[in-house]
Coordinates of C-alpha atoms and ligand atoms in Angstrom, one line a residue:
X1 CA 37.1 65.1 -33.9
X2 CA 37.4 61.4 -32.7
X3 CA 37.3 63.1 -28.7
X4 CA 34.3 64.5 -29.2
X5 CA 32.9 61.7 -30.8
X6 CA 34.0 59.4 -27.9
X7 CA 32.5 62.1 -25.6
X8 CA 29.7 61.8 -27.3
X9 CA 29.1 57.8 -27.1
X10 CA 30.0 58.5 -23.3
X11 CA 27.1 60.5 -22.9
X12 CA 24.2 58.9 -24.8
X13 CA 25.5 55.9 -23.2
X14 CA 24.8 56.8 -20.3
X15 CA 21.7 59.1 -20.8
X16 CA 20.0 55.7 -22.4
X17 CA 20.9 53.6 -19.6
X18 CA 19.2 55.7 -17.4
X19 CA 16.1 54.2 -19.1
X20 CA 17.2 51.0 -18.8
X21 CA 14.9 48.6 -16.7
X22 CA 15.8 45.2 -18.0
X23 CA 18.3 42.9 -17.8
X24 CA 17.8 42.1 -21.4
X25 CA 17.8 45.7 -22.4
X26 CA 20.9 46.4 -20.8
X27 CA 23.1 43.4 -22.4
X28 CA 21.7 45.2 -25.8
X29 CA 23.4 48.3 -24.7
X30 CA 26.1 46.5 -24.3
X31 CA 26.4 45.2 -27.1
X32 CA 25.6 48.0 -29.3
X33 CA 27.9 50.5 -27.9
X34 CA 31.1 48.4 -26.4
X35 CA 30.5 45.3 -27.9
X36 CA 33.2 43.4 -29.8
X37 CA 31.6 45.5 -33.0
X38 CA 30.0 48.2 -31.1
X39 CA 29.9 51.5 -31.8
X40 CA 33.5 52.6 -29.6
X41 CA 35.2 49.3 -31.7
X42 CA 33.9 51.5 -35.2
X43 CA 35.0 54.7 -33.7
X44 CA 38.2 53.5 -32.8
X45 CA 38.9 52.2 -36.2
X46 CA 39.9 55.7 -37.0
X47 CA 43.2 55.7 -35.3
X48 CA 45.1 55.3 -37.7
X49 CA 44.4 58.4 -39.1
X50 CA 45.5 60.5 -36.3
X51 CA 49.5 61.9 -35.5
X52 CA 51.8 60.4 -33.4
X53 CA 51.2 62.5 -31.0
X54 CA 47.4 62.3 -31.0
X55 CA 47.5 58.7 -30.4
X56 CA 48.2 57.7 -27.1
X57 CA 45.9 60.9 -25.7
X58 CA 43.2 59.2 -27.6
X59 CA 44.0 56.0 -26.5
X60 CA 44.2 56.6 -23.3
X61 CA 40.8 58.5 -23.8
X62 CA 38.9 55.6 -24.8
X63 CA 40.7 53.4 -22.0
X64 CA 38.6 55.5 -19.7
X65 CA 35.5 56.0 -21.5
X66 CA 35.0 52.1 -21.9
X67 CA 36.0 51.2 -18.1
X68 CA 33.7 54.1 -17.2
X69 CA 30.9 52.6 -19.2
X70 CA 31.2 48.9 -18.7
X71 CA 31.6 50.0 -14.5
X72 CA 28.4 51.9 -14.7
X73 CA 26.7 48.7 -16.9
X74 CA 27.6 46.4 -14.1
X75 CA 26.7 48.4 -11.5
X76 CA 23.1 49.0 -13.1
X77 CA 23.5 45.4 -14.0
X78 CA 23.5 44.5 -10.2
X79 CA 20.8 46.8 -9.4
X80 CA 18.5 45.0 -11.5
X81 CA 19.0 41.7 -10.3
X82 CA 18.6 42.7 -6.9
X83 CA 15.4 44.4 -8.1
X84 CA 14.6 41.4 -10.2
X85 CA 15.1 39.1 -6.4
X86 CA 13.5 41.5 -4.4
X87 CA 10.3 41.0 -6.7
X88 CA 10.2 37.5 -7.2
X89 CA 10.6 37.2 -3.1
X90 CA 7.7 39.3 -3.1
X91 CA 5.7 37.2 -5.2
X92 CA 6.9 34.0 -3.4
X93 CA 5.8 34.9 0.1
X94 CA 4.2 32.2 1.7
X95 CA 1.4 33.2 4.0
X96 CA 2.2 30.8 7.1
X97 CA -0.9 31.3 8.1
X98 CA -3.0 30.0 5.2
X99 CA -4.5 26.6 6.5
X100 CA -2.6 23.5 4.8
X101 CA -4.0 21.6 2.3
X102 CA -5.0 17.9 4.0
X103 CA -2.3 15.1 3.4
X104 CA -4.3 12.0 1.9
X105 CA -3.5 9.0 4.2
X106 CA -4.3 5.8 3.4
X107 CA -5.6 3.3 6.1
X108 CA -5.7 -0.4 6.9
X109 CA -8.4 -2.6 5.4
X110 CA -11.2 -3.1 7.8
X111 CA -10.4 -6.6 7.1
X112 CA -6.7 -6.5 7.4
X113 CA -7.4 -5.1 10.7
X114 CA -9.3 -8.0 11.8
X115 CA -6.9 -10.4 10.1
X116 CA -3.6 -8.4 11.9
X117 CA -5.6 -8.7 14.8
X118 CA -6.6 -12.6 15.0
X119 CA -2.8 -13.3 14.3
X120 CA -1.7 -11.7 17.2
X121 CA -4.0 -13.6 19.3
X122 CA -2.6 -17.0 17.8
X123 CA 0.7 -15.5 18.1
X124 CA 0.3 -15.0 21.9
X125 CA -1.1 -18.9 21.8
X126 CA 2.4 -20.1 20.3
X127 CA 1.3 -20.4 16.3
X128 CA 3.1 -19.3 14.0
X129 CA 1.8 -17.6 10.7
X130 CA 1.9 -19.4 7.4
X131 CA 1.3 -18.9 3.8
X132 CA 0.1 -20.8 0.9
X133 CA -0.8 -19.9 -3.4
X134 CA -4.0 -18.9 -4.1
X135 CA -3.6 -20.5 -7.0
X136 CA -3.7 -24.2 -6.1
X137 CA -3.3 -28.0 -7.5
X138 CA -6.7 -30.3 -7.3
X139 CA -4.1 -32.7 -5.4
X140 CA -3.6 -29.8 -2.3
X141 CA -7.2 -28.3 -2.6
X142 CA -9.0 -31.8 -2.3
X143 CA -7.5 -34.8 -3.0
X144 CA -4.5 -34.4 0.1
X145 CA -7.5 -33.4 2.1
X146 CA -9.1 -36.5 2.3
X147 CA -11.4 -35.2 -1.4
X148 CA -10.5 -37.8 -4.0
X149 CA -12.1 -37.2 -7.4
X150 CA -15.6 -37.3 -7.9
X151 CA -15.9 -37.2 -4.1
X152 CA -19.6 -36.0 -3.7
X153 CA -18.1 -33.4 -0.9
X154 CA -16.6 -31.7 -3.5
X155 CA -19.9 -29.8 -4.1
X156 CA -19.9 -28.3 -1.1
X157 CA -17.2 -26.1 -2.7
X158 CA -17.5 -25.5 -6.3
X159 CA -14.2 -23.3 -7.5
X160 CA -13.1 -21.8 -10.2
X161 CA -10.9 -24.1 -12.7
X162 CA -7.7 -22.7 -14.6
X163 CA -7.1 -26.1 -16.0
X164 CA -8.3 -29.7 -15.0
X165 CA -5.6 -29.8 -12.3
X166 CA -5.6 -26.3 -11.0
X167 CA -7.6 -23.9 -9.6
X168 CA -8.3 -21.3 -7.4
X169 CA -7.9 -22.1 -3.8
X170 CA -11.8 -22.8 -2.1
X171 CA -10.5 -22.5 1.6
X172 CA -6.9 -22.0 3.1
X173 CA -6.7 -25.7 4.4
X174 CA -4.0 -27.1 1.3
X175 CA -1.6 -25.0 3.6
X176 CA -2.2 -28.1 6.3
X177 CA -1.1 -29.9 3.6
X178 CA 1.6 -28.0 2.6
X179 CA 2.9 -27.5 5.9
X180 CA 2.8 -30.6 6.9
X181 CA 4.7 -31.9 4.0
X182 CA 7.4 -29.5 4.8
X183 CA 7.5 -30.2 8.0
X184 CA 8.8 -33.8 7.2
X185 CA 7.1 -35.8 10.0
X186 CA 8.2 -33.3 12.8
X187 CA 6.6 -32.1 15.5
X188 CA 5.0 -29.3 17.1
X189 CA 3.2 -28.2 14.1
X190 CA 1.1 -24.8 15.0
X191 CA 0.4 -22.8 12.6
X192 CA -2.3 -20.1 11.6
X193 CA -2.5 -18.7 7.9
X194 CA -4.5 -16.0 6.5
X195 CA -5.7 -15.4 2.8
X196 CA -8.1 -15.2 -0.1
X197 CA -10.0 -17.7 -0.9
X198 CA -12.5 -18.4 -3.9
X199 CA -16.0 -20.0 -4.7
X200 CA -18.2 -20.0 -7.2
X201 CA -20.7 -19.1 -4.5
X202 CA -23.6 -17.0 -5.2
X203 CA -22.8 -13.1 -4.1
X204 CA -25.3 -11.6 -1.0
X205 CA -25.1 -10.0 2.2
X206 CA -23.4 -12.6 3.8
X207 CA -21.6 -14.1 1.0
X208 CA -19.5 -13.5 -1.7
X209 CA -17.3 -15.6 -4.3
X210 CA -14.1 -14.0 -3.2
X211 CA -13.5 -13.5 0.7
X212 CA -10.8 -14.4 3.3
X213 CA -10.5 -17.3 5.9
X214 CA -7.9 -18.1 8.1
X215 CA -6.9 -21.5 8.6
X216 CA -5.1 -23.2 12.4
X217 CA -3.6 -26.6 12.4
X218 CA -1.9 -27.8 15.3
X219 CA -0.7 -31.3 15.6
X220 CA 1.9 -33.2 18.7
X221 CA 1.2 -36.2 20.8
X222 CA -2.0 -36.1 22.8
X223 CA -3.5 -33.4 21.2
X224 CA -7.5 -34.1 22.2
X225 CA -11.0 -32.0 21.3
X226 CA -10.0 -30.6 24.6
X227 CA -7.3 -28.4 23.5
X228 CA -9.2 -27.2 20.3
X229 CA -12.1 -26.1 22.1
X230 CA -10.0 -24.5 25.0
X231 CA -8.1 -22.4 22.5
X232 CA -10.9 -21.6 20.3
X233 CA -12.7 -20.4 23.4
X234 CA -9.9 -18.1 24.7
X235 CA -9.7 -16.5 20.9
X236 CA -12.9 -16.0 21.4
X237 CA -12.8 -14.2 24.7
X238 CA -9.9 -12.2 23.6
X239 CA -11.9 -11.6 20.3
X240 CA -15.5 -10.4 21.6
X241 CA -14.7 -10.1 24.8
X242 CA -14.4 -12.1 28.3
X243 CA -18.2 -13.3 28.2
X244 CA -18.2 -15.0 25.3
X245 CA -19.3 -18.1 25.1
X246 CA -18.4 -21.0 22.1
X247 CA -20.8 -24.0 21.4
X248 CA -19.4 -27.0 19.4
X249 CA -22.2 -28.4 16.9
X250 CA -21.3 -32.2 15.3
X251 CA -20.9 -31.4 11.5
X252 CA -18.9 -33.1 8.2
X253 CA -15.6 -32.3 7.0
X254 CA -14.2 -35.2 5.1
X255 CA -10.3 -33.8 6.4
X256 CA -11.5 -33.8 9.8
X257 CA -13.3 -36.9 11.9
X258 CA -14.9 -35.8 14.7
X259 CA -16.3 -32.6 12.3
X260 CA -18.1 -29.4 14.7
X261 CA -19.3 -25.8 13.4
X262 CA -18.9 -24.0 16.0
X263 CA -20.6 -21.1 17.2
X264 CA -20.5 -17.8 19.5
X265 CA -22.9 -16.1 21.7
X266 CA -24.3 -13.5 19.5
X267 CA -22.2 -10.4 19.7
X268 CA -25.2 -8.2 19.4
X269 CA -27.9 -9.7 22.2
X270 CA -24.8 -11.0 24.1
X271 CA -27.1 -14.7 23.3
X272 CA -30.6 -13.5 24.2
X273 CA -32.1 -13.7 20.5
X274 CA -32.2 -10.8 17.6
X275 CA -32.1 -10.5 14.0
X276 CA -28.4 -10.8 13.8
X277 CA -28.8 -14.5 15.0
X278 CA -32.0 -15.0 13.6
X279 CA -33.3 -15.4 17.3
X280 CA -31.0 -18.1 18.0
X281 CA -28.6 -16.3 20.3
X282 CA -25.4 -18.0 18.3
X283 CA -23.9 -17.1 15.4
X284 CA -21.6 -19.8 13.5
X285 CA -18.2 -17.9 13.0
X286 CA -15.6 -21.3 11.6
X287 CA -15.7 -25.1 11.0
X288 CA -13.1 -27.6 13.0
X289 CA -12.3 -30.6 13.9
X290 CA -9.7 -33.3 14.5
X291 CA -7.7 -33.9 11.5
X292 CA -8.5 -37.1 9.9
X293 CA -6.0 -39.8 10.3
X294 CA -5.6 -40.5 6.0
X295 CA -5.0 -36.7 6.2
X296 CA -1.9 -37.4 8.9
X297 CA -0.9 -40.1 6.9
X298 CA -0.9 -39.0 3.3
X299 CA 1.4 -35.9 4.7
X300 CA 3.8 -38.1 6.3
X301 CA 2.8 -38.2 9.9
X302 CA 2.2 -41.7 11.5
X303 CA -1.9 -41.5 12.8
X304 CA -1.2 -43.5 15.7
X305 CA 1.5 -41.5 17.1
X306 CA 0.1 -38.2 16.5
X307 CA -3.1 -36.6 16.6
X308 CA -4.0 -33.1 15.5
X309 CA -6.8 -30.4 15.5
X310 CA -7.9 -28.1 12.5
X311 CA -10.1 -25.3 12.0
X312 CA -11.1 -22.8 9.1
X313 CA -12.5 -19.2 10.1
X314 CA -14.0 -16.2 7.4
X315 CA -12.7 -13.2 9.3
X316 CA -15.5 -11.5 6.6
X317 CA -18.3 -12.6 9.3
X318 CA -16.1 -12.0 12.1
X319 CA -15.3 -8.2 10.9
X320 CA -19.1 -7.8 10.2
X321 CA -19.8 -8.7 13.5
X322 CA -16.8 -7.1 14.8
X323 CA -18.3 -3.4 13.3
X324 CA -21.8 -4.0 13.0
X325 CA -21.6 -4.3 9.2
X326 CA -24.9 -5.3 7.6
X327 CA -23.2 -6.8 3.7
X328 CA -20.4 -8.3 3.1
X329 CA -20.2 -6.5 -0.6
X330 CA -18.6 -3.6 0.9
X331 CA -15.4 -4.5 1.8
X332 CA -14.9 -5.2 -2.2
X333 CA -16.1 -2.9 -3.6
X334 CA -13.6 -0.1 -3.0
X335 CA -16.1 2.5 -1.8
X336 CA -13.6 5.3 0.3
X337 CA -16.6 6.8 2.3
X338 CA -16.6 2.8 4.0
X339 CA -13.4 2.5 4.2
X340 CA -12.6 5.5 5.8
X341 CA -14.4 5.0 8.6
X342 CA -11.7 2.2 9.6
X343 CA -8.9 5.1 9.5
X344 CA -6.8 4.8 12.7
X345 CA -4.5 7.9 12.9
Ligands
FA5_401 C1 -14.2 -24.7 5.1 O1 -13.8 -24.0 4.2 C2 -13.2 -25.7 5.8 N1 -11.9 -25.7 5.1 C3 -13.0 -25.2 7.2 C4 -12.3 -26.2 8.1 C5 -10.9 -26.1 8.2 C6 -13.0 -27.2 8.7 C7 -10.2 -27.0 9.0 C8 -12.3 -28.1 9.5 C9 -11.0 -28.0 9.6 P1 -16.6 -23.8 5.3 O2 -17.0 -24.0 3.9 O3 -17.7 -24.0 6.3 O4 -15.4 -24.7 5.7 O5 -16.0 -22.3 5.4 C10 -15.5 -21.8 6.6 C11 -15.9 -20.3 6.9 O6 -15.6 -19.6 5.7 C12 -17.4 -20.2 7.1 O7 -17.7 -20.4 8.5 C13 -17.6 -18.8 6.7 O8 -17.2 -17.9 7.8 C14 -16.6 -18.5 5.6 N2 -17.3 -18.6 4.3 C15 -17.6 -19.7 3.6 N3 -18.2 -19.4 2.4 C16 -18.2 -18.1 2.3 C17 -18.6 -17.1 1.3 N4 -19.1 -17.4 0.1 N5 -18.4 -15.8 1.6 C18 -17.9 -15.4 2.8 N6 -17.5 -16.2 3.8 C19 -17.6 -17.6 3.5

């Protein structure tokens, strides 16, 4: 009676996991037929009821039946999970020869560029690259630079205030200031140093109340008008090119005494007169001059020892000239078909 009942379970076990085609389908097989209360644990609960004899034959019987089974569930068992990898590598194929999908680079500021760029000329000159806050003290801004309060000069750079005392830096010169204080008296001082500044200017093409400048200071015994003009004309050269040409025109700086603007040949008409110049065949790229002895003094250097040059650049105009770039909006504006065209892979 129980044999042919175990015979039985042997053979609609394996007759149903012939159908079988799930992993999930076979561990319920499992479960229900030699599980810990499957059907061959119920089955074998009638042992008790057979002879001594019968026992061990029956025993041994099941023994058989259930290694039989559970080797025939884990081989199907493996079957299926190969079948089950097979497919998913199937599904997973990549096609190599698809075209890939563009990688998004991002690119130097056209600016930046032009920043990077006149740093390495100073560099080659023997500066050195300095930095300063944007957020800056009245006393650094103005009053160190020779601009006490209620100087009229002031106007020429209205700012924006945070208090009474501080503001947003209108040019890079405090870092002359700065510098010089850390410098404590000693000499060589060259430095160059690049970074926002901010007016209350009106914005249009050529101007625009946030932009960049980039400052020079040099000061040592002997330094004359001769050396400031020499090196501005060799950035020049290196900047535009080896026919440039710089003209110095007499201007007002109250940091600086003598005070030039000084221009260069007009990049576009190499000086013969367009609409970029305005006919003039010059275009005004930075303010200079030698640094005015109360500036020497009131940062610790002694005026009639020393004698420096200074100058103030807006690598804006210089990039617009640089790449033919008609308003000075766009580099703020954050447009990515501008910018892109500056990508250098
Ligand atoms: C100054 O800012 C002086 N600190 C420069 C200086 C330094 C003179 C050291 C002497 C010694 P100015 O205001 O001219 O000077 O500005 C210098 C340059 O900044 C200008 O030639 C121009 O290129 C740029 N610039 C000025 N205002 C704007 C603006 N609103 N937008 C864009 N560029 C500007």
């Amino acid at each position: 009676m129980m044999r042919e009942q175990l015979e039985d379970l042997r053979t609609r076990v394996l007759a149903e996991l012939e159908q079988v085609d799930s992993l999930s389908a076979l561990e319920d097989l499992r479960v229900k037929y030699i599980g810990k209360k499957g059907e061959l644990t119920e089955i074998l609960k009638g042992m008790g009821k057979l002879s001594p004899e019968e026992r061990p034959v029956i025993g041994q019987l099941a023994n058989e039946i259930r290694q039989k089974l559970e080797q025939e569930l884990e081989q199907k068992k493996d079957a299926l999970e190969k079948a089950q990898l097979e497919a998913r590598l199937q599904e997973e194929t990549i096609d190599v020869t698809l075209p890939g999908r563009p990688v998004a680079t991002a690119s130097r500021h056209p600016l930046t560029q032009v920043i990077e760029e006149v740093e390495d000329i100073f560099i080659g000159l023997g500066f050195e690259v300095a930095e300063g806050p944007e957020v800056e003290t009245d006393y650094y801004n103005f009053e160190a630079l020779n601009l006490p309060k209620n100087h009229p000069a002031r106007d020429m750079q209205d700012s924006f205030y945070i208090t009474e005392e501080i503001l947003m830096r209108t040019h890079t010169s405090p870092v002359q200031a700065r510098t010089m204080e850390r410098k404590e008296g000693k000499v060589p001082v060259k430095i160059i140093c690049p970074g926002k500044v901010y007016r209350r200017d009106d914005d249009d093409a050529t101007h625009s109340h946030q932009f960049t400048q980039i400052e020079g200071l040099m000061i040592d015994e002997g330094i004359r008008m001769s050396d400031l003009k020499g090196i501005l004309l060799t950035f020049a050269k290196e900047m535009f090119g080896p026919d440039q040409k710089i003209r110095l025109r007499p201007s007002f700086f109250p940091f600086t005494e003598p005070s030039v603007e000084v221009d260069i040949s007009c990049v576009m008409c190499g000086g013969e007169g367009c609409r970029t110049c305005k006919q003039t065949g010059w275009i005004e790229i930075l303010g200079a001059g030698m640094v005015h002895p109360r500036v020497l003094e009131m940062s610790g250097y002694d005026p009639k020892r020393y004698t420096g040059f200074a100058f103030g650049m807006g690598p804006d105009r210089i990039a617009m000239l640089k790449f033919g770039i008609d308003d000075i909006r766009h580099f703020y504006t954050n447009d990515l078909r501008f910018l892109e065209q500056f990508n250098r892979l």
